[in-house]
Tab-separated table of C-alpha atoms and ligand atoms in Angstrom:
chain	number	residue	atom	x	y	z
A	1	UNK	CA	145.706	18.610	123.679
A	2	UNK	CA	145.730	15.408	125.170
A	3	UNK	CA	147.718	12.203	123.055
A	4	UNK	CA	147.185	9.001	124.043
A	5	UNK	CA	148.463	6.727	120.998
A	6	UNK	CA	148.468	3.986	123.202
A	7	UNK	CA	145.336	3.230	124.262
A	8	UNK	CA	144.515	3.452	120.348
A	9	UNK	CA	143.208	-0.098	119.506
A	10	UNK	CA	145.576	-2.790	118.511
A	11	UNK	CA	145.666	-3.578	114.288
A	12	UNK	CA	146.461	-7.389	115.421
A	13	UNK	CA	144.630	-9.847	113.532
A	14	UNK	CA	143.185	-10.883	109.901
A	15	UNK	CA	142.514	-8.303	107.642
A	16	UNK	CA	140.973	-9.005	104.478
A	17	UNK	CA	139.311	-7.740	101.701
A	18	UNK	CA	141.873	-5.662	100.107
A	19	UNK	CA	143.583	-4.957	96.987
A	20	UNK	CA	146.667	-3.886	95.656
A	21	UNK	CA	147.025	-0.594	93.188
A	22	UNK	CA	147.831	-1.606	90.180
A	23	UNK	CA	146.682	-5.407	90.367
A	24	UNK	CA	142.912	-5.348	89.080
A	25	UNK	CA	141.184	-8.201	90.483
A	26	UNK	CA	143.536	-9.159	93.001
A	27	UNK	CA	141.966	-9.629	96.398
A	28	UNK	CA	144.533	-10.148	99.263
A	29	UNK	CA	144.823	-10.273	102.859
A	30	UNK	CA	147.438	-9.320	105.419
A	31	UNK	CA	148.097	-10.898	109.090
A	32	UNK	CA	149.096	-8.399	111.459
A	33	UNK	CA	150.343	-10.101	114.941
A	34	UNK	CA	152.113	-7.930	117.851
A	35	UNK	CA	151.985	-4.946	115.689
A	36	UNK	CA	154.383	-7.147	112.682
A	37	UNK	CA	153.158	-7.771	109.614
A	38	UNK	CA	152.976	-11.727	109.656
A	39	UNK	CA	151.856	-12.371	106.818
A	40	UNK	CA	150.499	-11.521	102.785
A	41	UNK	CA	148.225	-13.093	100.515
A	42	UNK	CA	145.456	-14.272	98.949
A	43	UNK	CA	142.337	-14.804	101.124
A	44	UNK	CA	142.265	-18.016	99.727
A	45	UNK	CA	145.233	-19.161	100.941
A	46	UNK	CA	145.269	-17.792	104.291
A	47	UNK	CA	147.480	-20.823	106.625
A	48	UNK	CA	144.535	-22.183	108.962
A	49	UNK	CA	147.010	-20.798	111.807
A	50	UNK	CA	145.657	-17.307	111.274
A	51	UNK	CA	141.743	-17.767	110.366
A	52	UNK	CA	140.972	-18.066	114.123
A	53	UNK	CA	142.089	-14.111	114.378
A	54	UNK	CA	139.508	-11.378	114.878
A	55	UNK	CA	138.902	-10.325	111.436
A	56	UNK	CA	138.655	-7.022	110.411
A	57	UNK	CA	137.001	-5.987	107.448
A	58	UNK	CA	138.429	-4.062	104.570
A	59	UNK	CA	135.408	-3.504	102.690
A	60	UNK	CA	136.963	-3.818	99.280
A	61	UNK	CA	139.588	-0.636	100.063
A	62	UNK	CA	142.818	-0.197	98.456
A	63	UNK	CA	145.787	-0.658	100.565
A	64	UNK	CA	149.067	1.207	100.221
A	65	UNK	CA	152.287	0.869	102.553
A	66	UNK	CA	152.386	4.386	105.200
A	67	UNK	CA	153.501	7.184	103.497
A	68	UNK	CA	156.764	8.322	103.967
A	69	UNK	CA	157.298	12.553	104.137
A	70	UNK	CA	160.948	12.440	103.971
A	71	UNK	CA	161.873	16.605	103.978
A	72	UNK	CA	160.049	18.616	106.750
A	73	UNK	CA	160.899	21.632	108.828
A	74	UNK	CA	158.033	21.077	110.869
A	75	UNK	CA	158.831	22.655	113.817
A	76	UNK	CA	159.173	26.228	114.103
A	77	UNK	CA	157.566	29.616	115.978
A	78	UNK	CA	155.414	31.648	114.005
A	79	UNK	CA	154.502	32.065	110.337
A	80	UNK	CA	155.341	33.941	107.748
A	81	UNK	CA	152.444	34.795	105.477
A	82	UNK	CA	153.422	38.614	105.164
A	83	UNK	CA	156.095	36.946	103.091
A	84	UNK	CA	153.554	35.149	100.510
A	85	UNK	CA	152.510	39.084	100.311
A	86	UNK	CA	155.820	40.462	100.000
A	87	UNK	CA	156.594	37.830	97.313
A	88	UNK	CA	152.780	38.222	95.199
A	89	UNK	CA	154.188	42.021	95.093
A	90	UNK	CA	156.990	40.967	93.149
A	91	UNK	CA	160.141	40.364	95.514
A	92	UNK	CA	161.934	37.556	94.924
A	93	UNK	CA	163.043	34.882	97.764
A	94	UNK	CA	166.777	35.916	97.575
A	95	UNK	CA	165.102	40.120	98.347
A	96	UNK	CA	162.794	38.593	101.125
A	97	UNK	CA	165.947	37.453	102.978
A	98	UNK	CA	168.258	40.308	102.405
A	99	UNK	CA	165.127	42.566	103.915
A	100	UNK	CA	165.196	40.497	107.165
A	101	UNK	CA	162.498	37.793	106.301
A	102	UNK	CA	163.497	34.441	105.445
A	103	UNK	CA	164.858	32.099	107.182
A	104	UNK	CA	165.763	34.239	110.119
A	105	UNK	CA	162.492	35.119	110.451
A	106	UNK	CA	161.430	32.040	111.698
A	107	UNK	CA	164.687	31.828	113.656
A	108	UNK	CA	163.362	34.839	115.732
A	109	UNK	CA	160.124	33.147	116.784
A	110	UNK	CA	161.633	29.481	117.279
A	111	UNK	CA	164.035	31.105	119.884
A	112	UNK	CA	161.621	33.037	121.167
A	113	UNK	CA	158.928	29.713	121.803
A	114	UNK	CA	158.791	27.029	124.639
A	115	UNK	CA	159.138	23.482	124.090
A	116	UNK	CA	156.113	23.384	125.128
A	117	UNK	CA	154.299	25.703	122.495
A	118	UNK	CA	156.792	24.271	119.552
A	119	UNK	CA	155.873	21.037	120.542
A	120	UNK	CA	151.462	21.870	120.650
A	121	UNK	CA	152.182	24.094	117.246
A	122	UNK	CA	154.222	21.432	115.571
A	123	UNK	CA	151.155	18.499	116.509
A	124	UNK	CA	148.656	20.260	115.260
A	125	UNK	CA	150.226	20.345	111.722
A	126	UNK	CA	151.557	16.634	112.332
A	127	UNK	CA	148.150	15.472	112.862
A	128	UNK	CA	146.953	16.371	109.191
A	129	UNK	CA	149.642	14.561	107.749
A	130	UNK	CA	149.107	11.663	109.789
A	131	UNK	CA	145.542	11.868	109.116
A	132	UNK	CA	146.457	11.511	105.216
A	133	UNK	CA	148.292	8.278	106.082
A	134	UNK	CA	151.757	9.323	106.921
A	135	UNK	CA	153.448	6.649	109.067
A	136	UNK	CA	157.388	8.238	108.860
A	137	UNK	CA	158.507	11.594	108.634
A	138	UNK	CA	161.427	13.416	108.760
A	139	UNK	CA	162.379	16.611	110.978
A	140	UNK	CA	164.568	19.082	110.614
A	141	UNK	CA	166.292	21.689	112.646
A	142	UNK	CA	167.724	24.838	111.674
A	143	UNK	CA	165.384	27.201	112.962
A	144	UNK	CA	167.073	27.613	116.420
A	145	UNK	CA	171.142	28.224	114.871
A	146	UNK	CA	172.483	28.462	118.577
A	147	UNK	CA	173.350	25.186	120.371
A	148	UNK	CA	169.973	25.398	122.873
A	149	UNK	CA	167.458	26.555	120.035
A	150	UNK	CA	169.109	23.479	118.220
A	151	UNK	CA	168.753	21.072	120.788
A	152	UNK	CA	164.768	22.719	121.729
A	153	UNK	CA	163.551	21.798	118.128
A	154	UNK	CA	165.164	18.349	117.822
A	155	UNK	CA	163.977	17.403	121.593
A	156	UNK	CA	160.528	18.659	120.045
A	157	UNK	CA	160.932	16.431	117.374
A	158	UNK	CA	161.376	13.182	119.317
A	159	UNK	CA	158.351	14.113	121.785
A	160	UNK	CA	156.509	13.831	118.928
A	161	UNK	CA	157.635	10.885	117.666
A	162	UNK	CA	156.829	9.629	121.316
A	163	UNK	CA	153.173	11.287	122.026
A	164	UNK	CA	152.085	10.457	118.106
A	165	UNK	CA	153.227	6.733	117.692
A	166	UNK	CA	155.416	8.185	114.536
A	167	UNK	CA	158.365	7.084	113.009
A	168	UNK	CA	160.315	10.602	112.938
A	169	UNK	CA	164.180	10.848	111.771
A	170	UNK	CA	165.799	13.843	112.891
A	171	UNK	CA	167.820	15.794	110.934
A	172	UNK	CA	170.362	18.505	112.251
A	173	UNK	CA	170.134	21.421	110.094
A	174	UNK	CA	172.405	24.012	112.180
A	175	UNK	CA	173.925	24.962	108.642
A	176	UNK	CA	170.636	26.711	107.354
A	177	UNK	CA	171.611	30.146	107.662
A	178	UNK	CA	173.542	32.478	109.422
A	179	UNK	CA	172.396	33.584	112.781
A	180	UNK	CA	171.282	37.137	113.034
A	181	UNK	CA	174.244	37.812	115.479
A	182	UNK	CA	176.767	36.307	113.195
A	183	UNK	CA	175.647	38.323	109.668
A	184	UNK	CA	177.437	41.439	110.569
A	185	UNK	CA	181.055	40.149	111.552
A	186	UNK	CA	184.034	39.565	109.352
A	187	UNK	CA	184.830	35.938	108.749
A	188	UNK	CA	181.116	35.205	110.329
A	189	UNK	CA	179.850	32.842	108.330
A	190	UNK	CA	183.246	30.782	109.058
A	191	UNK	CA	183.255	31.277	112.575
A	192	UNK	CA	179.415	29.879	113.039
A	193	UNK	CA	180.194	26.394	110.644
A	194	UNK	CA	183.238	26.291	113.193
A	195	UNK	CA	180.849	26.461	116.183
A	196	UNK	CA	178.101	24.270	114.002
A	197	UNK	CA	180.831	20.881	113.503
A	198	UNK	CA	183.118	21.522	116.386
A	199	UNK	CA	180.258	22.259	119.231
A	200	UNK	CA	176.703	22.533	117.964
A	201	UNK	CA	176.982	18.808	116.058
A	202	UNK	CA	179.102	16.644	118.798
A	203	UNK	CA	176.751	18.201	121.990
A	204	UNK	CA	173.622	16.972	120.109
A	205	UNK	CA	174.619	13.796	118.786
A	206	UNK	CA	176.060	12.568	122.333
A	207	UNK	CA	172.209	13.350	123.289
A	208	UNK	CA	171.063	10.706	120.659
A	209	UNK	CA	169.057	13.871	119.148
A	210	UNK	CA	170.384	13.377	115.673
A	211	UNK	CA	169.948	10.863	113.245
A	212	UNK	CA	171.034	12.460	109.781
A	213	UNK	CA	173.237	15.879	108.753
A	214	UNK	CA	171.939	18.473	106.152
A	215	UNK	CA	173.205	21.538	105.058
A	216	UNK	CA	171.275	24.118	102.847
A	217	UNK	CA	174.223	25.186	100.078
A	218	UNK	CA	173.270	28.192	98.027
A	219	UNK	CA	174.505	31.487	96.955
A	220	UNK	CA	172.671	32.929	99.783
A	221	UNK	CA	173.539	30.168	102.513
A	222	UNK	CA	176.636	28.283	102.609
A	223	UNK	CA	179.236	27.558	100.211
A	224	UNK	CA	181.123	24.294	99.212
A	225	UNK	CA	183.629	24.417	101.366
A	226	UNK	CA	181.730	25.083	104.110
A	227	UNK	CA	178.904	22.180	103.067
A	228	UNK	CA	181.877	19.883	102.898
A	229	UNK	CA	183.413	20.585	106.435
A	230	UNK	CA	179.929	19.710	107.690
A	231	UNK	CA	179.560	16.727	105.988
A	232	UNK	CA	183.373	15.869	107.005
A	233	UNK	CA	182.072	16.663	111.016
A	234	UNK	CA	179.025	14.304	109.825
A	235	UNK	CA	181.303	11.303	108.810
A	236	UNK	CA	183.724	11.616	111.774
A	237	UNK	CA	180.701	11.005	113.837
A	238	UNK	CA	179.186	8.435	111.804
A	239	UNK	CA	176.607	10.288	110.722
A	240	UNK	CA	174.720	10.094	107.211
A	241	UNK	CA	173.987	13.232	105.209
A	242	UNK	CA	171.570	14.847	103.182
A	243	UNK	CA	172.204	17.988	101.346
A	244	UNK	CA	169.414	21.112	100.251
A	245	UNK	CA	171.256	21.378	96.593
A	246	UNK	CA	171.013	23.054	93.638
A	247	UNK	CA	167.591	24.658	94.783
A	248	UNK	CA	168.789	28.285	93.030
A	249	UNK	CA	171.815	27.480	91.098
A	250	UNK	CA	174.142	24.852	90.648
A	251	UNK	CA	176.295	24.852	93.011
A	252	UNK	CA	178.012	21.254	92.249
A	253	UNK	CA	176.538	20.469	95.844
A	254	UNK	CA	174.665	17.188	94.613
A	255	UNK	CA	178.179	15.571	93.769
A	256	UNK	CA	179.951	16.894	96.633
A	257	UNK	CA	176.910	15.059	98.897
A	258	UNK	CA	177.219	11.886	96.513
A	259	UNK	CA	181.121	11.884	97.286
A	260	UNK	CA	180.127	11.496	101.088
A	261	UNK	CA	177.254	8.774	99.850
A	262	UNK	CA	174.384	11.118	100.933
A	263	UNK	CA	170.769	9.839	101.524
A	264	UNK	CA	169.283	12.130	100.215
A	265	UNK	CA	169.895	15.478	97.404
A	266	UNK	CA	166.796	17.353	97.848
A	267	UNK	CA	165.347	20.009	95.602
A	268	UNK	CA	167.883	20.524	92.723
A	269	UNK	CA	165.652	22.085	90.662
A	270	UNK	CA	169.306	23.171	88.923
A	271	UNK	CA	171.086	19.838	89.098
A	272	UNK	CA	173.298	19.442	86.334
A	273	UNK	CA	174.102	15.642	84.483
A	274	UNK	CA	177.400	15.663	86.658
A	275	UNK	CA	175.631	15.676	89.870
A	276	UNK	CA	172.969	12.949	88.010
A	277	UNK	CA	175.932	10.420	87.104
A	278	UNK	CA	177.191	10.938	90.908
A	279	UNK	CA	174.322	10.401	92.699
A	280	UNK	CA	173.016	7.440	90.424
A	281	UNK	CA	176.567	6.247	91.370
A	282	UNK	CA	176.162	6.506	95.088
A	283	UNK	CA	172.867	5.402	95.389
A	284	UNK	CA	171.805	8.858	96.497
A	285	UNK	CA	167.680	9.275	96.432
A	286	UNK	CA	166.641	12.395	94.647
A	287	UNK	CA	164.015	14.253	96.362
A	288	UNK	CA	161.508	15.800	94.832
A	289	UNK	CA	159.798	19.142	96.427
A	290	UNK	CA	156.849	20.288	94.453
A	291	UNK	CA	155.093	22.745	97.113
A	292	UNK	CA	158.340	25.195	97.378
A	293	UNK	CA	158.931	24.967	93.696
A	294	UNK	CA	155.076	25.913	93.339
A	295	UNK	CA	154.984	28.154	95.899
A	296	UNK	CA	157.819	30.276	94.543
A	297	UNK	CA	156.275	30.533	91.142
A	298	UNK	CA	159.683	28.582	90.247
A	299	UNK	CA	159.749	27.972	86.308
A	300	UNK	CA	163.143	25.818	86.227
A	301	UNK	CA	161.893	22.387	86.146
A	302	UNK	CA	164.128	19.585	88.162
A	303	UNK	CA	165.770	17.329	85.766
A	304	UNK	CA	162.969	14.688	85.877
A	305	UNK	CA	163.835	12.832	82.314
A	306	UNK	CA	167.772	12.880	83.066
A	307	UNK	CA	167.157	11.462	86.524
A	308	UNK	CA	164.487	9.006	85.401
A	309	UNK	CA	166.989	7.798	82.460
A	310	UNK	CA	169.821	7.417	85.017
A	311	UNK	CA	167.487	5.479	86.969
A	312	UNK	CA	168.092	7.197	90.425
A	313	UNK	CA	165.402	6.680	92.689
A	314	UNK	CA	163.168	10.095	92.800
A	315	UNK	CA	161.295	10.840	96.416
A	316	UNK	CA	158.287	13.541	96.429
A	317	UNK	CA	157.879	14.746	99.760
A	318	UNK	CA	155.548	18.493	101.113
A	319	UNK	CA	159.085	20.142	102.434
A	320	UNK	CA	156.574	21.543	104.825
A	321	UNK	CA	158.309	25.003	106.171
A	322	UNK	CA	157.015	28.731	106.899
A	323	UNK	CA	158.349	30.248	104.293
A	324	UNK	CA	158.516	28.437	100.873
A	325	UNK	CA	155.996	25.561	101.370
A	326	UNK	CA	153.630	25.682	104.227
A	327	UNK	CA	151.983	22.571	102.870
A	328	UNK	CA	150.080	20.172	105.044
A	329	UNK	CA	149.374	17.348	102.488
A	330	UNK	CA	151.752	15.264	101.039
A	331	UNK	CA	149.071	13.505	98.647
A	332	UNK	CA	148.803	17.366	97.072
A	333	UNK	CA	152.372	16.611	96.594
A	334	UNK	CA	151.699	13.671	94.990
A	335	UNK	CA	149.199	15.839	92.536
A	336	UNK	CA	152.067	18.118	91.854
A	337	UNK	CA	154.654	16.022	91.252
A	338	UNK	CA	152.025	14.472	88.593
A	339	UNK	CA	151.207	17.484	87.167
A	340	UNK	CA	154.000	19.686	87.536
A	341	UNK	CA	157.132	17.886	87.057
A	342	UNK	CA	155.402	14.797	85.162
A	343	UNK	CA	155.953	11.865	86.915
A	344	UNK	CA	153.747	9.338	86.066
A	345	UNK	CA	151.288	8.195	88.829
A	346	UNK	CA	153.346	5.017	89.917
A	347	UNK	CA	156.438	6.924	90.496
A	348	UNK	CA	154.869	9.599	92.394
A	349	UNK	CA	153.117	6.714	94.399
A	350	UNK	CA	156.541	4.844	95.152
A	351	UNK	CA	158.179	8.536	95.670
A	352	UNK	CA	156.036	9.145	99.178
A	353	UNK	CA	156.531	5.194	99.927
A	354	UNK	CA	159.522	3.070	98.623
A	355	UNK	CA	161.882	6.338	97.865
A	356	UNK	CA	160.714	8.104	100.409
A	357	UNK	CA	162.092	5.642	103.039
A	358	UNK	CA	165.178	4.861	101.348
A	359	UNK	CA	165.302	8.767	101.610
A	360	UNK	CA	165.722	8.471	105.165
A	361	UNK	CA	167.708	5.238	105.230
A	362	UNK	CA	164.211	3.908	106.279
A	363	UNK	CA	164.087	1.259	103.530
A	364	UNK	CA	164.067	-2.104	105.982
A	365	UNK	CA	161.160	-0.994	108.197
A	366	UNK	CA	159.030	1.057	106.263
A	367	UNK	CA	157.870	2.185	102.746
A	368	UNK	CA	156.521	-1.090	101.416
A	369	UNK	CA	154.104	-4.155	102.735
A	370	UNK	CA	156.381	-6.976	103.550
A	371	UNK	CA	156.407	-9.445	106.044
A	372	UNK	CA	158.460	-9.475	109.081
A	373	UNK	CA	158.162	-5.457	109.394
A	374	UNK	CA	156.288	-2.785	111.646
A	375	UNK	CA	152.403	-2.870	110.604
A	376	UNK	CA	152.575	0.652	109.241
A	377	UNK	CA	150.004	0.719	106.121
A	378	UNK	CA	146.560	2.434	104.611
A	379	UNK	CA	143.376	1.545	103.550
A	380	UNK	CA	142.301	3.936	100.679
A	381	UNK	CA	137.951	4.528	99.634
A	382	UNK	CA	139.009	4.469	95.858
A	383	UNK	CA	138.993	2.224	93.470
A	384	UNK	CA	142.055	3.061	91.358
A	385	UNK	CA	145.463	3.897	92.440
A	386	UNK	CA	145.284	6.626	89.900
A	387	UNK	CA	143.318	8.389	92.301
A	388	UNK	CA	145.734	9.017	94.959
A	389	UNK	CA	147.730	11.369	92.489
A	390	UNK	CA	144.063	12.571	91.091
A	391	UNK	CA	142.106	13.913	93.387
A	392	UNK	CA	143.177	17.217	95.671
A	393	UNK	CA	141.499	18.408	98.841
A	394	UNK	CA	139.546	15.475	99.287
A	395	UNK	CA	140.166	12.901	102.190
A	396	UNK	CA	140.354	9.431	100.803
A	397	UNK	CA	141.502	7.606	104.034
A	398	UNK	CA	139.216	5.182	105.088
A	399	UNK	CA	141.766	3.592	107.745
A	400	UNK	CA	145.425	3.771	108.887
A	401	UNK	CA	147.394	1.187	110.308
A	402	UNK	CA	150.507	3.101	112.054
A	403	UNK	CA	152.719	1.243	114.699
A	404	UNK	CA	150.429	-1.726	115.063
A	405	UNK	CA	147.795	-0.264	115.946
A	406	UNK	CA	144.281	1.626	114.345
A	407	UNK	CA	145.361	5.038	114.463
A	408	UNK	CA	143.269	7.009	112.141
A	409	UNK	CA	139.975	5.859	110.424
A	410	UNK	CA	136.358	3.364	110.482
A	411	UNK	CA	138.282	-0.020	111.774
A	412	UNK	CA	138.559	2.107	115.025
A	413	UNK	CA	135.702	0.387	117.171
B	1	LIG	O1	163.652	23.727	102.150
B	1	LIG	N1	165.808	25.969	101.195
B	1	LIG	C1	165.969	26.193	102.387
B	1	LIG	N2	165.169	25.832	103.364
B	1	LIG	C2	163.768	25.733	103.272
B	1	LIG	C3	163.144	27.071	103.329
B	1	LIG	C4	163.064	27.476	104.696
B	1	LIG	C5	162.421	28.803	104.933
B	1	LIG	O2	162.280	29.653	104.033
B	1	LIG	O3	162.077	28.948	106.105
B	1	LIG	C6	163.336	24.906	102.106
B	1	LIG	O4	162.687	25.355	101.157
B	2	LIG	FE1	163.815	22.173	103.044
């Protein structure tokens, strides 16, 4: 596949007829110069400065900020559809693992890939969510568990970010299970966080491969003491964190992460009011996974009225991973979160935008249409922003505006 994002023409100039969701009968217009969003308004009122631009036409489209998928595992060997099987026969995700499948699964083919053919297996699936609007995205590792595997997926992770003209924030995931070769020894599970903060952590973050620290803590992955030495490995490196928590049972992870101001708690489909009141406190975004609880037939809800009443910030994002959610579409997320877990249609809107972002510590640059920032943003074919969380399967990008420049869409001349 050949990527050449930057001979992809330049957004720069005046582009009008637009309008904002929620805002009937608002026109407005937005000045893109050098790629930065110069300036927002009403075409009336555009500063003489600017009406000399080339104009580009809108057509009457709704405009959003680029969507923001802030929880992927998006690159990876393989699949693992005789999973969905296993699991439509009636085992549950904790028996798929203890047979073999899981997690390790995936570690298997990762190790067993190139860069090369993670990197061409992981664009392919980038390039629908980018051609849904998505303008950041987080990536995870945690499919490699051995310092080289590690380092493969997260130097996979930053091509991409390269070759696409994507925001991508890399998250080190070493602590997502326990490598094959580690299950059968004594204190294994001990031994391998030892290697993960003492070797696996400080070799990748002197490569400038890491930007954030997660750790999947669960009954069948690590426990709180181990989540917290990671997190402790994290901080001495000056690293922010993000925890997988509460996903099958409370584990009291959420407030542990809070206590080390995480990002991010992600899932917690079992978060109790304790872990609310801490991460309200710390600012902490919950994020919201729709496609894994779906996808696992999951029946506990996530705490959507406690969180909503606490006022912490909820992110939706696809959690895009072999095994539990091998979603491609975060706007079916957006559907989900609607119809699933309730959120209204504004909140699922700002949770792939504004939350999303602040997910990722993202929340100067991208996530909402300001001046002074990175012209990242999308021009919708519907008339009302309800529609976004409305329609699934259908393609409602008429144009997207990543990096400055027309990357998906009918502006492209
Ligand atoms: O976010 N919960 C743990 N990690 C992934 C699942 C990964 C897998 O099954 O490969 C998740 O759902
Ligand atoms: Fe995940």
């Amino acid at each position: 596949m050949t990527i050449s994002f930057d001979s992809y023409p330049s957004a720069d100039g005046l582009w009008i007829d637009l309008r904002l969701p929620f805002q009937p009968g608002t026109n407005v217009a937005i000045v893109v110069e050098h790629g930065i969003v110069r300036w927002i308004g009403s075409p009336d009122s555009v500063p003489k400065d600017f009406l000399g631009l080339p104009t580009h036409e809108g057509g009457d489209a709704l405009v959003t900020p680029g969507l923001v998928d802030c929880h992927t595992h998006l690159v990876y060997g393989g699949q693992r559809a005789n999973e969905f099987a296993m699991r439509l026969a009636g085992a549950s995700y904790e028996e798929v693992a203890k047979a073999g499948g899981g997690i390790v699964a995936s570690v298997r083919a990762t190790r067993a890939a190139s860069e090369d053919e993670l990197f061409s297996s992981a664009s392919h699936r980038l390039q629908s969510l980018l051609s849904e609007g998505v303008c950041a995205i987080e990536i995870k590792s945690g499919y490699g568990l051995a310092l080289e595997h590690e380092r493969k997926q997260l130097r996979v992770a930053r091509r991409l970010a390269r070759a696409h003209g994507v925001t991508v924030r890399t998250t080190f995931l070493g602590a997502h299970a326990l490598p094959p070769e580690y299950a059968g020894r004594p204190h294994g599970s001990r031994d391998y966080i030892d290697l993960v903060c003492n070797e696996m952590l400080p070799a990748l973050a002197a490569e400038g491969l890491v930007d954030a620290v997660d750790v999947f803590c669960e009954r069948i992955a690590f426990s709180l003491a181990e989540t917290e030495q990671v997190f402790k490995a994290a901080r001495a490196l000056g690293l922010p964190i993000k925890l997988h928590a509460e996903q099958l049972s409370d584990m009291g992870g959420a407030a542990l992460a809070a206590r080390y101001d995480a990002l991010s708690c992600d899932h917690i489909e079992h978060l109790s009011q304790a872990g609310i009141d801490a991460m309200r406190e710390a600012g902490t975004v919950a994020v919201l996974l729709p496609g894994a609880f779906y996808t696992l037939r999951d029946t506990q809800l996530p705490p959507i009225a406690a969180l909503r009443a606490a006022g912490v910030p909820m992110a939706v994002s696809t959690d895009h991973n072999p095994g539990t959610s091998p979603v491609l579409s975060l706007l079916l997320m957006v559907n989900m979160a609607c119809t699933l877990f309730r959120l209204t249609v504004p909140e699922a809107i700002d949770g792939v935008t504004v939350h999303a972002a602040r997910a990722l510590g993202l929340q100067e640059t991208h996530g909402t249409l300001a001046v002074g920032r990175p012209a990242n943003f999308v021009l919708w074919d519907l008339q009302d922003a309800a529609e976004l969380a409305y329609w699934f399967g259908q393609r409602p990008v008429r144009t997207v505006v990543r990096q400055g420049k027309i990357a998906v869409g009918s502006n492209r001349t």
